[in-house]
XYZ file of C-alpha atoms in Angstrom:
718
model
C -13.077 130.719 65.271
C -9.910 130.110 63.236
C -9.248 126.676 61.832
C -6.548 124.703 63.660
C -3.111 124.444 62.069
C -2.571 120.914 60.760
C 1.102 119.826 60.609
C 2.315 117.076 58.307
C 2.129 113.603 59.955
C 5.880 113.132 59.767
C 6.416 116.359 61.735
C 3.667 115.597 64.277
C 5.358 112.306 65.223
C 8.800 113.835 65.546
C 10.127 114.305 69.092
C 12.172 117.377 70.059
C 15.282 115.203 70.313
C 14.697 113.809 66.834
C 14.044 117.288 65.493
C 17.299 118.620 67.006
C 19.168 115.675 65.546
C 17.651 116.406 62.145
C 18.664 120.044 62.408
C 22.266 119.046 63.185
C 22.250 116.604 60.312
C 20.817 119.304 58.051
C 23.553 121.727 59.117
C 26.154 119.102 58.285
C 24.505 118.556 54.929
C 24.538 122.308 54.336
C 28.271 122.322 55.004
C 28.664 119.399 52.626
C 26.661 121.175 49.930
C 28.739 124.333 50.384
C 31.919 122.292 49.963
C 30.621 120.666 46.783
C 28.953 123.633 45.052
C 30.397 126.958 43.951
C 27.623 127.973 41.619
C 24.947 129.914 43.539
C 21.858 128.570 41.695
C 23.103 124.974 42.006
C 24.002 125.505 45.676
C 20.590 126.939 46.440
C 18.795 124.110 44.678
C 20.821 121.585 46.679
C 20.129 123.435 49.960
C 16.389 123.549 49.332
C 16.302 119.780 48.866
C 18.254 119.144 52.088
C 16.387 121.675 54.244
C 12.908 120.445 53.364
C 13.397 117.584 55.809
C 13.805 120.033 58.716
C 11.864 123.191 57.797
C 8.592 123.180 55.939
C 8.705 125.897 53.264
C 7.355 126.482 49.767
C 10.040 128.844 48.510
C 13.574 129.840 49.441
C 14.951 133.201 48.323
C 18.374 134.864 48.355
C 18.436 138.663 48.173
C 21.809 140.419 47.927
C 22.741 144.080 48.176
C 24.154 145.589 44.963
C 26.637 148.251 46.045
C 26.957 149.652 42.520
C 23.237 150.256 41.897
C 22.407 150.517 45.638
C 19.447 148.156 45.347
C 18.441 144.771 46.701
C 18.515 142.135 43.943
C 16.826 138.734 44.018
C 19.526 136.324 42.792
C 18.048 132.876 43.335
C 14.519 131.700 44.015
C 13.604 128.057 44.692
C 9.861 127.487 44.642
C 7.298 124.821 44.040
C 5.580 127.078 41.561
C 7.896 127.695 38.562
C 5.632 130.479 37.276
C 6.416 132.528 40.370
C 10.160 132.782 39.723
C 11.353 136.344 39.466
C 15.139 136.006 39.715
C 16.955 139.221 38.885
C 14.236 141.609 40.081
C 15.389 144.712 41.949
C 13.911 146.776 44.734
C 14.895 149.870 46.697
C 16.680 149.354 49.998
C 14.199 151.437 51.986
C 11.092 150.002 50.387
C 11.761 146.308 50.849
C 12.040 144.135 53.995
C 15.281 142.585 52.721
C 16.818 146.079 52.761
C 15.571 146.576 56.312
C 17.101 143.228 57.365
C 20.365 144.136 55.621
C 20.535 147.489 57.383
C 19.390 146.515 60.876
C 20.665 142.905 60.953
C 17.360 141.883 62.528
C 15.031 139.122 61.408
C 11.801 139.972 59.624
C 9.032 137.475 60.420
C 5.432 137.585 59.163
C 3.173 134.985 60.735
C 0.171 135.968 58.641
C 0.474 138.174 55.568
C -3.205 139.046 55.839
C -2.591 140.798 59.189
C 0.812 142.402 58.543
C 0.894 146.181 57.910
C 4.618 146.814 57.331
C 5.902 147.151 53.764
C 2.418 147.171 52.199
C 3.587 146.935 48.562
C 5.756 143.906 49.228
C 3.107 142.231 51.365
C 0.545 142.786 48.635
C 2.779 140.917 46.189
C 3.125 138.072 48.668
C -0.619 137.862 49.138
C -1.187 137.893 45.394
C 1.234 134.960 45.157
C -0.648 133.056 47.834
C 2.053 133.403 50.539
C 0.643 133.255 54.068
C 3.799 133.277 56.239
C 7.265 134.619 55.486
C 10.623 135.195 57.206
C 13.900 136.929 56.334
C 17.157 136.380 58.248
C 20.385 138.378 57.800
C 23.027 136.979 55.477
C 26.281 138.245 57.006
C 29.920 137.205 57.287
C 32.571 138.495 59.660
C 33.755 140.901 56.956
C 30.590 142.320 55.461
C 26.811 142.289 55.245
C 25.589 140.547 52.100
C 21.805 140.587 52.188
C 19.024 138.354 53.448
C 17.886 134.733 53.262
C 14.114 134.311 53.033
C 11.654 131.460 53.136
C 7.878 131.217 53.257
C 4.807 129.044 53.104
C 1.618 129.025 51.110
C -0.352 127.497 53.990
C -1.558 129.445 57.072
C 1.110 127.978 59.356
C 3.085 130.511 61.382
C 6.893 130.382 61.416
C 8.222 129.409 64.860
C 11.131 131.000 66.671
C 12.993 127.666 66.545
C 12.709 127.632 62.754
C 13.997 131.196 62.551
C 16.962 130.354 64.794
C 17.746 127.294 62.717
C 17.595 129.310 59.481
C 19.919 131.882 61.070
C 22.473 129.112 61.552
C 21.960 128.018 57.986
C 22.335 131.626 56.828
C 25.658 132.006 58.655
C 27.044 129.085 56.630
C 25.392 130.130 53.391
C 26.826 133.626 53.830
C 30.357 132.238 53.720
C 29.555 130.277 50.563
C 27.887 133.279 48.937
C 30.797 135.526 49.869
C 33.238 133.013 48.394
C 31.128 132.698 45.239
C 30.942 136.464 44.845
C 34.671 136.786 45.362
C 35.274 134.061 42.787
C 32.955 135.839 40.344
C 34.759 139.130 40.943
C 38.110 137.429 40.450
C 36.967 135.753 37.265
C 35.468 138.992 35.989
C 38.736 140.785 36.722
C 40.693 138.085 34.935
C 38.382 138.318 31.948
C 38.775 142.090 31.965
C 42.557 141.736 31.994
C 42.330 139.210 29.158
C 40.144 141.549 27.124
C 42.472 144.443 27.810
C 45.404 142.328 26.725
C 43.611 141.352 23.507
C 42.666 144.951 22.797
C 46.205 146.172 23.339
C 47.376 143.404 21.028
C 44.863 144.624 18.434
C 46.179 148.180 18.666
C 49.735 146.907 18.287
C 48.891 144.779 15.257
C 46.956 147.628 13.644
C 49.946 149.873 14.179
C 52.120 147.267 12.422
C 49.663 147.210 9.508
C 49.723 151.005 9.265
C 53.486 151.237 9.037
C 53.764 148.508 6.385
C 51.366 149.895 3.764
C 49.899 153.187 2.561
C 47.390 151.791 0.056
C 43.859 152.220 1.355
C 42.360 148.857 0.187
C 45.221 146.803 1.588
C 45.327 148.940 4.700
C 41.585 148.481 5.224
C 41.718 144.678 4.849
C 44.431 144.444 7.465
C 42.490 146.668 9.873
C 39.237 144.686 9.486
C 40.889 141.305 9.992
C 42.592 142.596 13.135
C 39.451 144.164 14.648
C 37.437 140.985 14.045
C 39.642 139.139 16.527
C 37.962 140.955 19.408
C 34.740 142.412 17.884
C 32.419 140.429 15.649
C 31.425 142.339 12.504
C 28.948 141.747 9.672
C 29.740 144.895 7.677
C 32.631 147.368 7.659
C 33.405 150.302 5.384
C 35.578 153.373 5.217
C 34.131 156.664 3.946
C 36.156 159.799 3.253
C 35.163 163.286 2.278
C 35.775 163.941 -1.396
C 37.918 167.108 -1.720
C 36.228 168.178 -4.969
C 32.579 167.715 -3.975
C 32.729 167.710 -0.181
C 30.637 164.517 -0.119
C 31.403 161.299 1.681
C 32.423 158.439 -0.569
C 32.929 154.766 0.182
C 36.609 154.005 -0.423
C 36.764 150.483 1.016
C 34.221 148.020 2.378
C 33.849 144.469 3.649
C 30.421 142.811 3.453
C 30.871 139.021 3.256
C 28.405 137.428 0.867
C 26.825 140.782 -0.069
C 29.821 142.677 -1.446
C 28.009 143.549 -4.688
C 25.161 145.412 -2.938
C 27.282 148.471 -2.055
C 29.667 149.813 -4.679
C 33.020 151.506 -4.308
C 32.887 155.312 -4.664
C 29.234 155.239 -3.604
C 28.075 158.581 -2.219
C 27.092 158.755 1.446
C 24.743 161.735 2.064
C 25.794 163.862 4.992
C 22.389 164.898 6.342
C 20.643 161.575 5.797
C 23.216 159.161 7.210
C 24.729 158.242 10.596
C 28.147 159.034 9.140
C 27.163 162.663 8.599
C 26.043 163.044 12.203
C 29.247 161.417 13.480
C 31.306 163.871 11.443
C 29.288 166.911 12.492
C 29.621 166.092 16.203
C 33.105 164.630 16.139
C 31.867 161.760 18.322
C 30.989 158.124 17.586
C 27.344 157.492 16.743
C 25.574 154.267 17.713
C 22.120 153.603 16.213
C 20.055 150.505 16.952
C 16.855 149.006 15.604
C 14.125 151.536 14.941
C 16.573 154.434 15.388
C 17.905 153.606 11.916
C 14.557 154.554 10.341
C 15.371 158.242 10.737
C 18.162 157.962 8.161
C 17.021 157.920 4.528
C 20.431 157.012 3.115
C 20.353 154.286 0.457
C 23.198 152.449 2.200
C 21.253 152.372 5.487
C 18.185 151.006 3.690
C 20.303 148.317 2.035
C 21.840 147.283 5.332
C 18.427 147.180 7.006
C 17.105 144.932 4.231
C 20.003 142.578 4.905
C 19.077 142.269 8.576
C 21.500 144.804 10.056
C 20.249 145.893 13.501
C 23.097 148.064 14.819
C 25.367 150.598 13.079
C 28.387 152.262 14.668
C 30.091 155.220 12.973
C 33.480 156.297 14.304
C 34.734 159.669 13.017
C 38.260 159.857 11.678
C 39.724 163.014 13.146
C 42.916 164.787 12.170
C 44.034 167.723 14.287
C 40.505 168.113 15.623
C 38.751 168.015 12.219
C 36.743 164.948 11.113
C 37.510 163.967 7.518
C 35.943 160.527 7.270
C 34.231 157.741 9.142
C 34.748 154.081 9.910
C 31.410 152.222 9.649
C 30.798 148.968 11.495
C 27.513 147.045 11.598
C 26.043 143.917 13.170
C 22.892 141.879 12.741
C 22.528 141.815 16.544
C 20.761 144.698 18.254
C 22.913 144.394 21.404
C 26.213 144.758 19.539
C 29.028 147.206 20.400
C 29.534 147.596 24.132
C 31.008 150.785 25.645
C 34.347 148.955 25.807
C 34.089 148.233 22.079
C 33.390 151.910 21.357
C 36.425 152.919 23.417
C 38.629 150.529 21.438
C 37.180 151.707 18.116
C 37.940 155.303 19.062
C 41.591 154.359 19.523
C 41.564 152.397 16.277
C 39.963 155.394 14.571
C 42.851 157.564 15.735
C 45.357 155.158 14.194
C 43.392 154.906 10.942
C 43.220 158.683 10.723
C 47.006 158.918 10.836
C 47.349 156.226 8.175
C 44.839 157.881 5.849
C 46.604 161.182 6.314
C 49.816 159.584 5.097
C 48.005 157.865 2.208
C 46.403 161.028 0.843
C 48.235 163.914 -0.770
C 49.028 166.840 1.556
C 47.430 169.335 -0.811
C 44.163 167.382 -0.914
C 44.173 167.067 2.874
C 44.628 170.828 3.345
C 41.735 171.562 0.955
C 39.601 168.948 2.695
C 40.313 170.451 6.119
C 39.307 173.937 4.952
C 36.043 172.664 3.497
C 35.302 170.537 6.543
C 35.812 173.527 8.837
C 33.050 175.450 7.025
C 30.654 172.515 6.689
C 31.172 171.433 10.276
C 30.180 174.864 11.603
C 27.170 174.913 9.301
C 25.986 171.432 10.270
C 26.454 172.127 13.958
C 24.304 175.237 13.645
C 21.656 173.253 11.764
C 21.630 170.559 14.440
C 21.325 173.138 17.226
C 18.264 174.692 15.596
C 16.613 171.521 14.341
C 13.581 170.143 16.114
C 13.433 172.559 19.015
C 10.929 175.085 20.253
C 12.762 177.981 18.610
C 12.075 176.598 15.124
C 8.339 177.178 15.521
C 8.181 180.521 13.739
C 5.249 182.866 14.174
C 3.730 185.624 16.236
C 0.026 185.213 15.515
C -2.516 184.917 18.350
C -3.646 181.465 17.192
C -0.092 180.105 17.199
C 0.641 181.681 20.576
C -2.493 180.050 21.932
C -1.314 176.639 20.694
C 2.165 177.162 22.179
C 0.632 178.200 25.483
C -1.206 174.887 25.528
C 2.110 173.137 24.833
C 3.678 174.817 27.857
C 0.730 173.715 29.984
C 0.667 170.056 28.974
C 4.422 169.423 28.570
C 5.345 169.064 32.274
C 2.114 167.225 33.119
C 3.092 163.992 31.434
C -0.428 163.288 30.174
C -1.384 162.045 26.717
C -1.724 164.817 24.141
C -3.552 164.806 20.803
C -2.320 167.250 18.166
C -4.891 168.180 15.548
C -4.227 170.053 12.355
C -3.999 169.879 8.602
C -1.083 168.263 6.870
C 2.035 170.405 6.732
C 1.171 172.579 9.748
C 4.082 171.327 11.866
C 2.431 168.813 14.177
C 5.720 166.959 14.677
C 7.408 170.186 15.778
C 4.674 170.671 18.368
C 5.179 167.080 19.569
C 8.926 167.610 19.882
C 8.304 170.845 21.752
C 6.120 168.939 24.234
C 8.923 166.394 24.690
C 11.683 169.020 25.022
C 9.729 170.957 27.661
C 8.858 167.836 29.662
C 10.854 166.019 32.366
C 11.458 163.287 29.776
C 13.596 165.518 27.550
C 16.797 163.611 28.474
C 15.257 160.359 27.215
C 14.395 159.185 23.698
C 11.843 160.807 21.403
C 10.612 158.033 19.110
C 8.251 158.714 16.235
C 6.050 156.350 14.233
C 4.010 157.262 11.167
C 1.017 154.953 11.361
C 0.137 155.637 7.730
C 3.613 154.964 6.320
C 3.998 151.409 7.672
C 1.920 148.541 6.213
C -0.717 147.288 8.637
C 0.832 143.820 8.640
C 4.135 145.220 9.947
C 2.823 147.988 12.175
C 2.199 145.726 15.179
C 5.781 144.459 15.009
C 7.095 148.028 14.695
C 5.134 149.211 17.711
C 5.435 146.226 20.035
C 8.317 144.146 18.637
C 8.424 140.433 17.956
C 10.219 137.299 19.025
C 12.327 135.166 16.764
C 10.096 132.867 14.713
C 6.920 134.806 15.489
C 6.104 134.908 11.771
C 7.705 134.121 8.448
C 10.875 136.160 8.096
C 11.268 136.902 11.818
C 14.807 135.539 12.012
C 15.776 137.696 14.974
C 14.129 139.158 18.016
C 13.083 142.766 17.500
C 12.429 145.460 20.066
C 9.397 147.617 19.281
C 9.058 151.375 19.380
C 7.331 151.313 22.779
C 10.346 149.621 24.357
C 12.710 152.042 22.620
C 10.704 154.963 24.013
C 10.720 153.622 27.587
C 10.843 156.589 30.002
C 10.686 158.845 26.947
C 8.049 160.016 24.476
C 6.432 158.122 21.592
C 4.957 160.250 18.819
C 2.189 158.473 16.870
C 1.751 160.489 13.697
C -1.372 159.963 11.570
C -2.963 157.945 14.387
C -6.273 158.069 12.554
C -4.861 155.517 10.072
C -4.183 152.973 12.822
C -5.855 149.647 11.883
C -8.863 148.669 13.983
C -7.287 145.375 15.015
C -4.329 147.188 16.650
C -6.381 149.777 18.499
C -7.249 147.544 21.531
C -3.571 146.743 22.056
C -2.654 150.428 21.885
C -5.455 151.238 24.345
C -4.045 148.672 26.768
C -0.568 150.243 26.590
C -2.019 153.676 27.227
C -4.010 152.476 30.244
C -1.807 149.768 31.753
C 1.629 150.588 30.273
C 2.111 146.922 29.388
C 1.981 144.710 26.294
C 3.346 141.472 24.801
C 5.626 141.180 21.815
C 4.405 139.201 18.816
C 5.054 135.522 19.485
C 5.586 135.997 23.224
C 3.371 135.535 26.271
C 5.664 137.493 28.580
C 4.288 140.890 29.558
C 6.558 143.882 28.956
C 6.103 146.920 31.172
C 7.133 150.370 29.965
C 6.864 153.979 31.048
C 6.025 155.849 27.859
C 4.290 159.149 27.251
C 2.232 159.067 24.062
C 1.709 162.141 21.903
C -0.565 161.477 18.926
C -1.313 163.562 15.867
C -3.799 163.407 13.035
C -5.222 165.533 10.241
C -8.496 163.620 10.308
C -11.701 164.153 12.250
C -11.434 161.357 14.817
C -14.885 162.085 16.216
C -16.338 161.506 12.752
C -14.318 158.299 12.414
C -15.749 157.137 15.739
C -19.272 157.793 14.425
C -18.452 155.836 11.269
C -17.068 152.977 13.433
C -13.654 153.360 11.796
C -12.030 154.299 15.109
C -12.677 152.954 18.611
C -14.461 155.402 20.880
C -12.592 154.290 24.020
C -9.224 154.844 22.319
C -10.400 158.230 21.048
C -11.358 159.366 24.546
C -8.032 158.056 25.896
C -6.053 159.985 23.279
C -8.187 163.115 23.479
C -7.147 163.945 27.056
C -5.504 167.229 26.041
C -6.175 168.218 22.408
C -4.022 170.905 20.806
C -5.126 172.393 17.496
C -2.344 173.657 15.239
C -3.737 176.479 13.110
C -3.497 176.289 9.344
C -1.248 178.823 7.666
C -4.203 180.576 6.029
C -5.562 181.231 9.538
C -2.427 183.107 10.553
C -1.430 185.208 7.504
C 0.573 187.550 9.735
C 3.124 184.730 10.168
C 3.742 184.224 6.443
C 6.263 187.066 6.195
C 8.202 185.767 9.219
C 8.280 182.258 7.780
C 9.359 183.493 4.359
C 12.292 185.426 5.812
C 13.282 182.457 7.979
C 13.247 180.021 5.055
C 15.090 182.475 2.812
C 17.918 182.720 5.354
C 17.933 178.962 5.913
C 18.130 177.984 2.242
C 20.487 180.820 1.357
C 23.036 179.425 3.811
C 22.459 175.833 2.719
C 22.612 176.592 -1.033
C 25.432 179.148 -0.707
C 23.217 181.923 -2.085
C 23.178 185.651 -1.320
C 19.413 186.301 -1.267
C 18.806 189.087 1.261
C 15.386 190.649 0.593
C 11.926 189.851 -0.755
C 10.128 192.361 -3.014
C 6.976 193.844 -1.503
C 4.774 192.686 -4.383
C 6.053 189.118 -4.121
C 5.562 189.156 -0.361
C 1.996 190.403 -0.744
C 1.272 187.588 -3.197
C 2.623 185.052 -0.722
C 0.609 186.516 2.156
C -2.652 186.496 0.158
C -2.258 182.887 -1.018
C -4.387 180.317 0.871
C -1.554 177.714 1.226
C -3.508 174.449 1.111
C -0.232 172.632 1.857
C 0.454 174.964 4.811
C 4.016 175.543 6.052
C 5.417 172.580 4.134
C 4.167 174.039 0.845
C 5.547 177.460 1.752
C 8.931 175.961 2.639
C 9.179 174.074 -0.647
C 8.176 177.136 -2.645
C 10.755 179.351 -0.936
C 13.460 176.734 -1.503
C 12.686 176.727 -5.236
C 12.599 180.521 -5.222
C 16.064 180.677 -3.630
C 17.390 178.279 -6.261
C 15.887 180.445 -9.027
C 17.269 183.705 -7.593
C 20.651 184.648 -9.070
C 21.185 187.762 -6.973
C 20.096 189.327 -3.697
C 16.394 189.624 -4.658
C 14.092 186.643 -4.142
C 12.349 185.654 -7.365
C 9.081 184.016 -6.395
C 7.619 181.589 -8.988
C 4.136 183.073 -8.833
C 2.904 180.600 -11.445
C 3.173 177.848 -8.837
C 0.645 179.505 -6.535
C -2.362 177.373 -7.308
C -5.802 178.789 -6.743
C -7.531 177.108 -3.787
C -11.215 177.115 -4.694
C -10.778 180.392 -6.590
C -10.261 182.454 -3.453
C -6.539 182.019 -3.173
C -6.037 182.886 -6.829
C -8.044 186.075 -6.526
C -6.183 187.123 -3.423
C -2.833 186.500 -5.047
C -3.888 188.448 -8.121
C -5.052 191.404 -6.062
C -1.519 192.355 -5.009
C 0.658 190.760 -7.692
C 2.397 192.883 -10.273
C 1.323 192.839 -13.936
C 4.474 190.909 -14.893
C 3.697 188.285 -12.270
C 0.087 188.073 -13.416
C 1.245 187.274 -16.923
C 2.941 184.175 -15.529
C -0.369 182.854 -14.146
C -1.931 180.501 -16.736
C -5.449 181.452 -15.703
C -4.810 185.148 -16.412
C -2.536 184.976 -19.447
C -4.038 187.321 -22.039
C -6.954 188.266 -19.756
C -8.781 191.566 -20.258
C -8.554 194.534 -17.857
C -12.156 194.040 -16.776
C -11.297 190.579 -15.403
C -8.487 192.048 -13.298
C -10.760 194.790 -11.990
C -13.454 192.276 -11.090
C -10.904 190.137 -9.209
C -9.695 193.207 -7.287
C -13.306 194.229 -6.561
C -14.185 190.762 -5.191
C -11.038 190.739 -3.088
C -11.851 194.111 -1.472
C -15.450 193.014 -0.883
C -14.292 189.916 0.968
C -11.976 192.004 3.130
C -14.777 194.478 3.905
C -17.194 191.716 4.861
C -14.529 190.063 7.036
C -13.934 193.330 8.921
C -17.672 194.166 9.038
C -17.061 197.149 6.723
C -14.533 198.741 9.076
C -11.914 200.566 6.993
C -9.492 202.232 9.416
C -7.807 200.955 12.559
C -5.677 197.904 13.320
C -8.636 195.601 12.632
C -9.844 197.455 9.592
C -9.831 196.378 5.974
C -6.969 198.735 5.090
C -4.651 197.039 7.600
C -5.834 193.594 6.456
C -5.110 194.462 2.815
C -1.779 196.099 3.642
C -2.579 199.522 2.184
C -3.349 203.046 3.350
C -6.887 204.010 4.293
C -7.049 206.736 1.626
C -5.786 204.336 -1.050
C -8.464 201.801 -0.142
C -11.186 204.446 -0.207
C -10.021 205.630 -3.640
C -10.119 202.077 -5.020
C -13.577 201.535 -3.563
C -14.833 204.654 -5.322
C -13.209 203.574 -8.586
C -14.704 200.083 -8.379
C -18.107 201.401 -7.205
C -17.991 199.525 -3.911
C -20.538 200.801 -1.384
C -21.583 199.573 2.014
C -24.962 197.813 1.840
C -27.832 199.551 3.613
């Protein structure tokens, strides 16, 4: 038998006449509060105090419909439990009772949350908060529907029809006040927008006056900076132009209050390693915040980061469709530069471009435009082919097997673990997983767990609050928050400190964490792709890696084959790198000699694709003509096997370059060739002909191989 409902003594002694009088008095007080308050939170706080004498409730909520986002948003929440406040939370119209009330204009009353079956997710939240009864009434004026007014109790006392009717009357008055407050907010926002637009137009006018009064770049730059700072706060500003003789970006003017000596005039800004280079190559402004700046290795970016800069904006200076410089602006706040600021800076950039054009000589501008046209096409092609699936070069069965696994796991959204030696291209595989997944439109964030000191890694991954530790002068957003609804690539995850592994495990399982120095839980939707060149299972056995984290990461392992395991791909990679570096270095290398190619194919490549890429780049630099000159002396013997294999097909001139074989006798060369053929025969189980025979493996004709075997006295064992 259910326990009887016990009402407060003051309500039990109240007669119906007294209760009606109190309701009328409360309605009058509501009207008085509406007349006195225009601020919604203050109005709601005042209403809750006045209504408690008539209606017993533990919280009072106001949920309004957002026509822009098409969601129901909780604007104000008065409660006796401050920890339960969730003002600003959003919910879908169809999945929330406030949306149902807003659409149907009917009341939603729950006498007992334990028995209610409608809106199960919402009711579960109420039950978790201890709410036992709850009601929502429409919040509507004669002109429009606004949302819903809700109230509830933590005690098992059902809400009566009289209380609902009374709250409907209250809601009709509150709706007028809310509508007026919203209209006032809209009016004030419009006035502020007009004021900002007026200020921005004034800025453009004043900049135009500066441009027509001077043609000297330093003086011109000072006038531009002082004018922009009237509407946009700046901590650093500089102007970089392409040098007509070198084609490099150079700092021509800068403003860095208090730190002017850190960045020098005429300082070179690298194109490929700076935000300015990307802004020029795309012809669009680039905005980089927080951890996004780590991808740029420019010395200027590192200097700015050391000085606390959190946001960098690069606006290209464009003349007749061709970028020829950039305007750099930076702030120590991570939320700097709104879309309206970017729009203004684009207009300012157009004015600066005209002024710089007048300041520079016409001959230098024409030469700069011609050079920019070539470099822009080249950089755009590089950007189109960088970090995509097409850059994974190879046709070997092992590589195809790995790529097939990528195609399987990419759309699934599950955690992937990429295994492979260093230099095999694990990051390319991770990017391929991201690009083939539904998250490809979102951010791909990468973290090298071995490159960041353990004391800073937690802050990099999860962020920190201001004052969380010595030197934390600003709040910082971690990589997990930056990768929200995207992909986070944890490279070298085997080097993750043991003390951070439980926190990472929690993010993987619950998708939630706390920043350093904060007790507020952050929820994210991040797909984690990890990579390592270590044996994690062995680390687990040695207690250097948590077993539960290992099993959570090892959901879908993908092994990237080493280059020595796919020798048939070496020739393809060599040709690809030759073309790539020939274009970049303005060389004319077109073909690779057969002997040099054989030496490259036979080498074991302990550094894998990265070593091959570096070697080919040096070879292109050393090649004066169309033939690739491979520095064979740099092919180091890996345990003796790689050296023997390289020797087997290298020319005599190339062998003389090898320190180990300089001045060697003919018998040593014959023995190396004999051992090489023996290894090939054992690998093919003494099969000579056919696609899987030793002749095909060694890249020679069957008859040639048989002749060499007779010469070297090589016979199949009985």
